[in-house]
């Protein structure tokens, strides 16, 4: 039997992401705009396969060919005729759905590999008997040779994403370790090149080390590059090694992105959207992050659009070093009723920011009021779908131009619903109120996390001309009582300085802001919560956070002492902080469940949230912000890594508790998304049922005109780089 953490259970929650009502209310022109943006996102989403693991593209293509030739129901009849049990075939369908939902064979939330929960010989038997194999035996056999063993392999270094010796990552060649990643970042900083849209490949010949920094772009011929990109494409000597900057990564896929963005331009609602798409087109064509930044500035200026979208190399969670972005694109429609609440929160934001526990000098000079909307997702292409987003991630833009916040309403509606019998680690008396108030409390937390968490705080910077954005002779560090002694210089960013700890540290800071400010009755009133309801939401928000800190242990790897998911590491850190507060605020005890297996219960004394919890959180949150503002990497890492440490020391014995958490874990839900289809001059929405078969059918129908060509191009791209991951 395979360890349960490496398989997806047959009863995994699979839900339809419903956007029919939102789509129905769009005008014909808005539907066309949404359609072509969606097409651009789906084509770009295929890039994630190449960013995840060497075998992901081949697995995707193998599955696509199987299900294009035979519907899941038809293939199921064949499976039964071959002697596969219903449970085995369902396990295969769930695996296929997982590949599509995660865009690869590693979980987007936790970076753990998942394998088919079916014997390898049974799956091979099904593939060999399939219609796809009968029609193209050589191609299907070659695909199986590429991925059949790797699909099932759980060798120690293949169980998780990571750098050499700890995991696998296609952001780097197999021979790259953390020292290589650090040297490459220093080189990129020296040349003012962003890592967001790059990969790093290392070769060593006769003792000479050469690194290829490859930028994602349609253009692969340097002669076609323009502007600032031309100077970047050359050989550099740095750190005793050769760095060669090249372009053209994912070129054929990005070409399809560009073509659909060009079509979307024709249906844009205003000149700002047209200009925004023009910059994105330049960015993906030329590999220019500068152009993407300009597109992001336009996006911020495009206030209150009916159809909202963002696309590019965005989140750096899955880069083991923490600075390369995974491709992501979303298209969504504004939910006006919920957005009205968020607008009131934005209106109060400047006043609310003053409540945060750091001096005014540590806050942005001016709060650039962002859009904050609740959206119903039409399309979200990438490895997973969050509940809320605060973007862009470029610190310089966030400080000077602002940002946008979005809460994804139809995701929240289905992603976090829980059945009472599956609700773990809570006292019986907490379960009913938890289920009742989890949705409203999470809505509040997401709003505060995104707007006032990620949207708060200032970075102290000295620019290339030597000018400072703070008064060096006046600003005092509240932790030391002394003048500021460290700051960011030139091209340094939060991600490049704090690297592998940056994402989780920032998520922790934002979560703390949400917990801290949810105690404010004015904020709760904005969300329509007063009196006893407000008190319940505060309690459940804090209780949910400490429970999440316990659940986070699933995402910790004891063998390497590393965390695999930024948000969950952040929640564990907060649990440790609140446990450290003592005085009975949080209690965690190991028990035995009704099934006779190990269990645990976590409780929170609601009467001590304000008297014990708030002061403790306040002290910790101030430290996080001060260390971030002052670019104090050593101090920030020391603080954060100390709280992130997982031991088996009494009284909690977290390593022992981790086994209990794994024993009782519930898999994250998979989302089935709609397709849009052109019918004459109109756009039709095609939705699918919430099942593994429905999710598979949605992907089978996603690329009707050019699916085979796309698969061929992906396999060519994967084959060209395959030697970088040969051990």
Tab-separated table of N, CA and C in Angstrom, residues 345-355 360 365-369 452:
chain	number	residue	atom	x	y	z
A	345	UNK	N	-14.784	48.863	3.037
A	345	UNK	CA	-13.541	48.549	3.753
A	345	UNK	C	-12.387	49.393	3.213
A	346	UNK	N	-12.325	49.538	1.901
A	346	UNK	CA	-11.281	50.368	1.275
A	346	UNK	C	-11.417	51.815	1.742
A	347	UNK	N	-12.664	52.304	1.809
A	347	UNK	CA	-12.896	53.692	2.219
A	347	UNK	C	-12.383	53.952	3.631
A	348	UNK	N	-12.440	52.924	4.472
A	348	UNK	CA	-11.988	53.072	5.866
A	348	UNK	C	-10.519	52.700	6.053
A	349	UNK	N	-9.857	52.243	4.986
A	349	UNK	CA	-8.536	51.617	5.117
A	349	UNK	C	-7.482	52.527	5.730
A	350	UNK	N	-7.418	53.788	5.298
A	350	UNK	CA	-6.366	54.671	5.815
A	350	UNK	C	-6.464	54.809	7.330
A	351	UNK	N	-7.683	54.926	7.827
A	351	UNK	CA	-7.880	55.047	9.264
A	351	UNK	C	-7.546	53.731	9.967
A	352	UNK	N	-7.917	52.621	9.345
A	352	UNK	CA	-7.677	51.313	9.955
A	352	UNK	C	-6.188	50.975	10.000
A	353	UNK	N	-5.438	51.433	8.993
A	353	UNK	CA	-3.996	51.173	8.972
A	353	UNK	C	-3.298	51.774	10.195
A	354	UNK	N	-3.860	52.865	10.720
A	354	UNK	CA	-3.251	53.513	11.885
A	354	UNK	C	-3.305	52.623	13.123
A	355	UNK	N	-4.195	51.627	13.095
A	355	UNK	CA	-4.303	50.722	14.242
A	355	UNK	C	-3.220	49.648	14.260
A	360	UNK	N	4.176	55.254	12.320
A	360	UNK	CA	3.700	55.773	11.032
A	360	UNK	C	4.793	55.727	9.960
A	365	UNK	N	3.958	56.096	2.436
A	365	UNK	CA	3.758	57.542	2.571
A	365	UNK	C	2.299	57.919	2.313
A	366	UNK	N	1.717	57.307	1.281
A	366	UNK	CA	0.289	57.496	1.022
A	366	UNK	C	-0.321	56.146	0.709
A	367	UNK	N	-1.521	55.925	1.223
A	367	UNK	CA	-2.232	54.694	0.913
A	367	UNK	C	-2.954	54.901	-0.413
A	368	UNK	N	-2.511	54.171	-1.431
A	368	UNK	CA	-3.108	54.299	-2.759
A	368	UNK	C	-4.326	53.384	-2.808
A	369	UNK	N	-5.498	53.975	-2.668
A	369	UNK	CA	-6.719	53.178	-2.521
A	369	UNK	C	-6.909	52.249	-3.707
A	452	UNK	N	-5.362	44.905	3.875
A	452	UNK	CA	-4.576	45.567	4.906
A	452	UNK	C	-3.382	44.734	5.359
